[in-house]
Short mmCIF file of C-alpha atoms and ligand atoms in Angstrom, two decimals:
data_model
loop_
_atom_site.label_atom_id
_atom_site.label_comp_id
_atom_site.label_asym_id
_atom_site.label_seq_id
_atom_site.Cartn_x
_atom_site.Cartn_y
_atom_site.Cartn_z
CA MET A 1 71.35 74.46 27.92
CA ALA A 2 72.75 71.66 30.23
CA PRO A 3 72.10 68.30 29.41
CA ILE A 4 69.91 65.47 30.24
CA ILE A 5 72.20 63.09 30.13
CA SER A 6 76.27 62.92 30.80
CA VAL A 7 77.44 59.65 29.47
CA THR A 8 81.61 60.41 29.79
CA ASN A 9 84.32 58.10 29.10
CA LEU A 10 81.56 54.66 30.08
CA SER A 11 83.48 51.36 29.66
CA LYS A 12 81.79 47.97 30.82
CA THR A 13 83.41 44.74 30.78
CA TYR A 14 81.66 41.86 32.17
CA GLY A 15 82.72 39.31 34.10
CA THR A 16 82.83 36.96 30.65
CA GLY A 17 85.70 39.64 29.68
CA ARG A 18 83.61 41.09 26.91
CA LYS A 19 84.33 44.35 26.41
CA ALA A 20 81.00 45.15 26.13
CA LEU A 21 81.52 49.53 25.88
CA ASN A 22 84.36 51.19 25.28
CA ALA A 23 85.06 54.97 26.57
CA VAL A 24 82.00 56.19 25.54
CA THR A 25 81.41 59.89 25.44
CA LEU A 26 78.04 61.09 24.47
CA ASP A 27 75.94 64.02 25.72
CA ILE A 28 71.82 63.96 25.42
CA MET A 29 69.96 67.13 24.85
CA GLY A 30 66.45 67.79 26.38
CA GLY A 31 63.90 67.74 24.59
CA GLU A 32 65.26 65.51 21.13
CA ILE A 33 65.01 62.31 19.63
CA PHE A 34 68.44 60.53 20.12
CA ALA A 35 68.98 57.15 17.61
CA LEU A 36 71.39 54.41 18.61
CA LEU A 37 71.63 52.41 15.65
CA GLY A 38 74.05 49.29 15.45
CA PRO A 39 74.15 45.53 14.56
CA ASN A 40 73.54 42.88 16.38
CA GLY A 41 75.95 42.97 19.91
CA ALA A 42 77.47 46.41 19.41
CA GLY A 43 76.39 48.20 22.91
CA LYS A 44 73.72 49.61 22.37
CA THR A 45 71.23 47.41 25.05
CA THR A 46 74.33 47.44 27.44
CA LEU A 47 74.68 51.46 27.24
CA ILE A 48 71.08 52.39 27.78
CA GLY A 49 71.60 49.80 30.56
CA THR A 50 73.64 51.25 32.43
CA ILE A 51 72.24 54.42 31.99
CA CYS A 52 69.39 53.22 33.72
CA GLY A 53 70.94 51.53 36.43
CA LEU A 54 70.34 47.75 35.41
CA VAL A 55 74.27 47.53 34.55
CA ASN A 56 77.46 48.65 36.15
CA PRO A 57 80.09 50.66 34.55
CA SER A 58 83.48 49.25 34.65
CA THR A 59 84.89 52.75 34.20
CA GLY A 60 83.30 56.24 33.41
CA SER A 61 80.42 58.07 34.90
CA VAL A 62 76.57 58.78 33.66
CA THR A 63 74.51 61.73 34.79
CA VAL A 64 70.96 61.78 34.65
CA GLY A 65 69.39 65.04 34.64
CA GLY A 66 72.41 66.11 37.09
CA HIS A 67 72.27 62.65 39.09
CA ASP A 68 75.25 60.48 39.36
CA ILE A 69 73.65 57.61 38.22
CA VAL A 70 76.20 55.22 40.92
CA ARG A 71 75.51 57.86 43.95
CA ASP A 72 72.62 59.36 43.01
CA TYR A 73 70.80 56.31 41.95
CA ARG A 74 67.08 57.01 42.92
CA ALA A 75 66.92 59.90 41.38
CA ALA A 76 68.30 59.38 38.31
CA ARG A 77 65.91 56.55 37.75
CA SER A 78 63.11 58.53 39.02
CA MET A 79 63.11 60.65 35.90
CA ILE A 80 64.16 57.60 33.16
CA GLY A 81 60.88 55.28 31.59
CA LEU A 82 62.42 52.13 30.04
CA VAL A 83 60.88 50.33 27.32
CA PRO A 84 63.41 47.09 26.91
CA GLN A 85 64.49 44.72 24.05
CA GLU A 86 62.47 41.83 25.64
CA LEU A 87 58.77 42.66 26.27
CA HIS A 88 58.35 40.90 29.45
CA THR A 89 54.30 41.64 31.11
CA ASP A 90 51.89 40.55 33.79
CA ALA A 91 50.04 37.81 31.05
CA PHE A 92 46.50 37.87 33.75
CA GLU A 93 46.51 41.11 35.12
CA SER A 94 44.89 43.75 33.20
CA VAL A 95 46.31 46.90 31.34
CA TRP A 96 44.95 49.31 33.59
CA ASP A 97 46.56 47.47 36.21
CA THR A 98 49.12 46.35 35.11
CA VAL A 99 50.25 50.87 33.96
CA SER A 100 49.15 51.89 37.41
CA PHE A 101 51.05 49.26 39.31
CA SER A 102 54.75 50.17 37.32
CA ARG A 103 53.68 54.07 38.69
CA GLY A 104 53.23 53.13 42.60
CA LEU A 105 56.49 51.06 42.25
CA PHE A 106 58.31 54.53 41.94
CA GLY A 107 56.46 55.48 44.61
CA LYS A 108 54.66 57.37 42.94
CA PRO A 109 51.18 58.93 44.37
CA LYS A 110 48.34 57.01 42.60
CA ASN A 111 46.95 59.72 39.17
CA PRO A 112 44.33 58.33 37.24
CA ALA A 113 44.40 61.52 35.08
CA HIS A 114 48.13 60.98 34.83
CA ILE A 115 47.19 56.98 33.34
CA GLU A 116 43.82 57.69 31.94
CA LYS A 117 45.74 60.42 29.86
CA VAL A 118 48.81 57.63 28.74
CA LEU A 119 46.50 55.12 27.77
CA ARG A 120 44.49 57.45 25.53
CA ASP A 121 47.69 58.81 23.75
CA LEU A 122 48.53 55.77 23.52
CA SER A 123 45.37 54.64 21.58
CA LEU A 124 44.65 51.42 24.02
CA TRP A 125 42.15 53.30 26.89
CA ASP A 126 38.73 51.17 25.29
CA ARG A 127 40.99 47.92 26.23
CA LYS A 128 42.15 49.16 29.55
CA ASP A 129 40.00 46.57 30.94
CA SER A 130 42.11 43.51 29.14
CA LYS A 131 44.17 41.34 30.01
CA ILE A 132 47.67 41.46 27.96
CA ILE A 133 47.45 38.26 27.29
CA THR A 134 43.80 38.93 24.80
CA LEU A 135 46.06 41.43 22.66
CA SER A 136 48.26 41.43 19.68
CA GLY A 137 51.83 42.39 19.71
CA GLY A 138 51.45 45.56 18.87
CA MET A 139 49.46 47.00 21.61
CA LYS A 140 51.41 44.60 23.79
CA ARG A 141 53.89 46.81 22.72
CA ARG A 142 52.61 49.96 23.79
CA VAL A 143 51.46 48.54 27.32
CA MET A 144 55.40 48.45 27.71
CA ILE A 145 56.01 52.37 26.34
CA ALA A 146 52.81 53.23 28.84
CA LYS A 147 54.73 51.30 32.23
CA ALA A 148 57.28 53.02 31.25
CA LEU A 149 55.27 56.24 30.77
CA SER A 150 53.04 55.75 34.22
CA HIS A 151 55.48 57.66 36.79
CA GLU A 152 56.09 60.26 33.87
CA PRO A 153 59.76 60.52 33.34
CA GLN A 154 61.72 62.72 31.29
CA VAL A 155 63.14 60.22 29.58
CA LEU A 156 62.44 57.80 27.48
CA PHE A 157 64.54 54.41 26.49
CA LEU A 158 63.31 52.17 23.74
CA ASP A 159 65.13 50.03 23.05
CA GLU A 160 64.30 48.02 18.94
CA PRO A 161 61.26 49.48 19.91
CA THR A 162 60.17 48.49 16.20
CA ALA A 163 62.10 44.73 15.60
CA GLY A 164 60.03 42.17 14.68
CA VAL A 165 56.92 44.30 14.05
CA ASP A 166 55.15 45.48 10.57
CA VAL A 167 55.56 48.11 8.25
CA GLU A 168 52.28 49.29 9.91
CA LEU A 169 52.75 48.76 13.22
CA ARG A 170 56.64 50.42 12.75
CA LYS A 171 54.99 53.96 11.18
CA GLY A 172 52.20 53.08 14.44
CA MET A 173 55.09 53.73 16.70
CA TRP A 174 56.99 57.23 14.62
CA GLU A 175 53.58 58.18 15.66
CA VAL A 176 53.36 57.77 19.13
CA VAL A 177 57.05 58.92 19.19
CA ARG A 178 56.59 62.25 17.88
CA ALA A 179 53.64 62.51 20.25
CA LEU A 180 56.12 62.00 23.43
CA LYS A 181 58.58 64.51 22.10
CA ALA A 182 56.00 66.56 21.30
CA THR A 183 55.37 66.72 25.33
CA GLY A 184 58.41 67.60 26.67
CA VAL A 185 59.92 63.79 27.09
CA THR A 186 63.76 63.35 26.09
CA ILE A 187 63.72 59.44 23.69
CA ILE A 188 66.49 57.84 23.42
CA LEU A 189 65.93 54.31 21.18
CA THR A 190 67.76 52.51 19.53
CA THR A 191 66.94 50.09 15.96
CA HIS A 192 69.11 47.93 13.14
CA TYR A 193 67.24 50.58 10.75
CA ILE A 194 68.65 53.14 9.35
CA GLU A 195 65.06 54.10 7.97
CA GLU A 196 63.89 54.45 11.28
CA ALA A 197 66.85 56.75 12.89
CA GLU A 198 65.99 59.02 9.58
CA GLU A 199 62.33 59.25 9.45
CA MET A 200 62.45 60.07 14.11
CA ALA A 201 65.48 60.83 14.88
CA ASP A 202 66.79 64.35 15.62
CA ARG A 203 70.39 63.28 16.26
CA VAL A 204 71.91 59.64 14.70
CA GLY A 205 75.04 57.56 17.19
CA VAL A 206 76.53 54.75 15.48
CA ILE A 207 78.17 52.29 17.62
CA ASN A 208 79.91 49.84 17.01
CA ASN A 209 81.96 46.89 18.49
CA GLY A 210 81.60 49.41 21.82
CA GLU A 211 82.65 52.50 20.77
CA LEU A 212 81.20 54.90 19.58
CA ILE A 213 82.44 55.58 15.67
CA LEU A 214 80.09 58.74 14.76
CA VAL A 215 77.70 61.54 16.09
CA GLU A 216 75.69 63.61 13.72
CA GLN A 217 72.70 65.69 12.92
CA LYS A 218 70.66 63.51 10.83
CA ALA A 219 70.24 65.49 7.97
CA ALA A 220 75.15 64.91 7.55
CA LEU A 221 74.64 61.31 8.82
CA MET A 222 71.29 60.59 5.65
CA GLN A 223 73.65 62.68 3.15
CA LYS A 224 76.32 60.74 3.91
CA LEU A 225 74.34 56.62 4.24
CA GLY A 226 71.71 58.55 1.19
CA LYS A 227 73.07 55.85 -1.54
CA LYS A 228 71.22 53.45 -3.15
CA GLN A 229 72.70 50.89 -5.79
CA LEU A 230 70.43 49.89 -8.70
CA LYS A 231 71.38 46.53 -10.61
CA LEU A 232 70.89 45.90 -14.50
CA HIS A 233 70.55 41.92 -14.45
CA LEU A 234 71.85 42.14 -18.74
CA ASP A 235 71.24 39.06 -20.79
CA THR A 236 75.12 38.63 -22.00
CA PRO A 237 77.71 39.59 -19.65
CA LEU A 238 79.89 43.05 -20.83
CA ASP A 239 84.03 43.87 -20.20
CA VAL A 240 83.88 46.85 -20.08
CA VAL A 241 81.11 49.62 -19.28
CA PRO A 242 80.75 50.90 -22.47
CA ALA A 243 81.12 54.37 -23.23
CA ALA A 244 78.50 55.81 -24.45
CA LEU A 245 77.09 55.44 -20.38
CA ALA A 246 80.79 57.24 -19.14
CA ALA A 247 78.10 59.63 -17.60
CA TYR A 248 76.88 57.80 -15.15
CA ASP A 249 78.62 56.18 -11.58
CA LEU A 250 78.62 53.13 -13.35
CA SER A 251 80.38 49.32 -12.27
CA LEU A 252 79.82 46.04 -13.43
CA SER A 253 79.59 43.14 -10.75
CA GLY A 254 82.16 40.72 -10.52
CA ASP A 255 80.57 38.29 -13.05
CA ARG A 256 79.88 41.48 -14.70
CA ILE A 257 76.59 39.55 -15.82
CA LYS A 258 75.38 42.71 -13.53
CA LEU A 259 76.05 46.73 -14.39
CA ILE A 260 75.38 48.61 -10.82
CA TYR A 261 74.68 52.18 -10.78
CA THR A 262 75.09 54.06 -7.15
CA TYR A 263 72.71 57.01 -7.10
CA ASP A 264 71.96 60.03 -4.03
CA THR A 265 68.58 58.83 -2.99
CA ARG A 266 68.61 62.77 -1.45
CA ALA A 267 69.19 64.08 -5.01
CA GLU A 268 66.86 65.69 -7.06
CA HIS A 269 67.47 63.57 -10.00
CA THR A 270 68.34 60.64 -9.37
CA GLY A 271 69.05 60.09 -13.36
CA ILE A 272 67.18 56.45 -13.14
CA THR A 273 64.80 57.53 -16.42
CA ALA A 274 68.03 58.57 -18.42
CA LEU A 275 70.09 55.72 -17.58
CA LEU A 276 67.56 53.30 -18.59
CA ALA A 277 67.26 55.17 -21.85
CA ASP A 278 70.65 55.17 -22.85
CA VAL A 279 70.91 51.54 -21.70
CA ARG A 280 68.48 50.90 -24.93
CA ALA A 281 69.10 52.80 -26.83
CA ALA A 282 73.04 51.42 -26.27
CA GLY A 283 71.82 47.90 -26.59
CA ILE A 284 71.88 46.02 -24.10
CA ARG A 285 69.61 44.65 -22.87
CA PHE A 286 68.60 43.15 -19.24
CA HIS A 287 66.07 41.05 -18.18
CA ASP A 288 65.32 41.81 -14.59
CA LEU A 289 66.97 44.44 -12.34
CA ASP A 290 67.23 45.76 -8.23
CA THR A 291 67.56 48.57 -5.91
CA SER A 292 69.19 47.86 -2.57
CA GLN A 293 70.42 50.45 0.07
CA SER A 294 73.95 50.61 1.33
CA SER A 295 73.17 48.72 3.72
CA LEU A 296 73.74 49.45 8.11
CA GLU A 297 77.13 46.32 7.57
CA GLU A 298 78.12 48.33 4.48
CA ILE A 299 78.32 51.75 6.47
CA PHE A 300 80.77 50.34 9.39
CA VAL A 301 83.14 48.63 6.87
CA SER A 302 83.29 52.31 5.47
CA LEU A 303 82.99 54.18 8.24
CA VAL A 304 85.66 51.44 10.88
CA HIS A 305 88.03 51.70 7.71
CA ALA A 306 87.64 54.85 6.62
N1 ATP B 401 74.93 40.36 30.35
C1 ATP B 401 75.94 40.36 29.71
N2 ATP B 401 77.15 39.44 30.06
C2 ATP B 401 78.48 39.05 29.48
N3 ATP B 401 78.58 39.71 28.15
C3 ATP B 401 77.60 40.18 28.08
C4 ATP B 401 75.94 40.67 28.83
N4 ATP B 401 74.88 41.02 27.92
C5 ATP B 401 75.72 41.58 26.59
N5 ATP B 401 76.79 40.96 26.15
C6 ATP B 401 77.29 41.05 25.46
O1 ATP B 401 78.23 42.53 25.52
C7 ATP B 401 78.09 43.10 23.91
C8 ATP B 401 77.27 44.36 23.67
O2 ATP B 401 75.41 43.23 24.42
P1 ATP B 401 74.73 44.68 24.18
O3 ATP B 401 73.39 43.37 24.20
O4 ATP B 401 74.95 45.37 24.55
O5 ATP B 401 74.45 44.95 22.20
P2 ATP B 401 73.84 45.04 22.03
O6 ATP B 401 73.37 46.37 20.83
O7 ATP B 401 72.20 45.58 22.39
O8 ATP B 401 72.80 43.74 20.16
P3 ATP B 401 71.39 43.83 19.91
O9 ATP B 401 71.21 44.58 18.42
O10 ATP B 401 71.76 42.47 19.10
O11 ATP B 401 70.93 44.36 20.45
C9 ATP B 401 77.73 41.49 22.94
O12 ATP B 401 79.09 40.83 22.75
C10 ATP B 401 77.04 40.65 23.85
O13 ATP B 401 77.62 38.95 24.05
MG1 MG B 402 69.99 44.79 22.44
#
């Protein structure tokens, strides 16, 4: 199957001299959910902006549905819906008018039945006559998605759809994205959250400093990233990890006051219960504990210095 989006050797240097993309090559297959993961300033928005024709590439090429985004801009652009990172909406327009108008911008004939379907799918139908200004942040974001879907694009870009969004709303957004995938839309989303990539994506790309440093099926990536650490805050520092606990993957913090257990969250047994029993049996006392996921930052460090 031919990819729906093909990015070849794409680089972007802004007028400021900042190189935001460096020789990115990537194929997106029709119907997949692709998550682009990367820290602030990695180049995610620049990559999306370039594919959507908002940012001029310095070198390299992009095709969408076989249409070159520069030579054949209109055809390429009409296949794409974009929900930008920064939300702009016309505060005093109604939901219905905003979404319908957006369709018109792409030169598509009116299709109230489609607009109705989109609004129903996004649970916005009963607010169709509300002014945007009266909606909650989460609803506004869904209106932006409705706008992006108004012209029946085959590919939808979501740039940080859940940044600054509460947990419940984030889950709601995931459901919306899954439902869209079920209708056959290809989805590319950017995120800082590994959890989000894990929940949503079929494939994950990691971008850092303008370079796509890894593209993997989610399952394979999660196996690499699925480590967690349990830290026991000890009552008294230890000199070494006690021999009685040698069977566990343990280390001591620099100040020797925390015992750190690294475990695989995807293993059938994390070993935590047994560890705590053995810690107790070894006479080691602790007064607090916490767990942490390997952070994206840490993962980048390990990937970049691998
Ligand atoms: N219009 C611009 N002019 C100059 N530099 C820019 C411009 N837009 C982005 N940059 C720079 O290009 C780099 C990549 O920015 P980009 O917005 O693509 O990153 P990002 O991965 O989307 O980050 P974030 O997670 O913060 O949204 C950054 O160093 C940024 O400062
Ligand atoms: Mg961005």
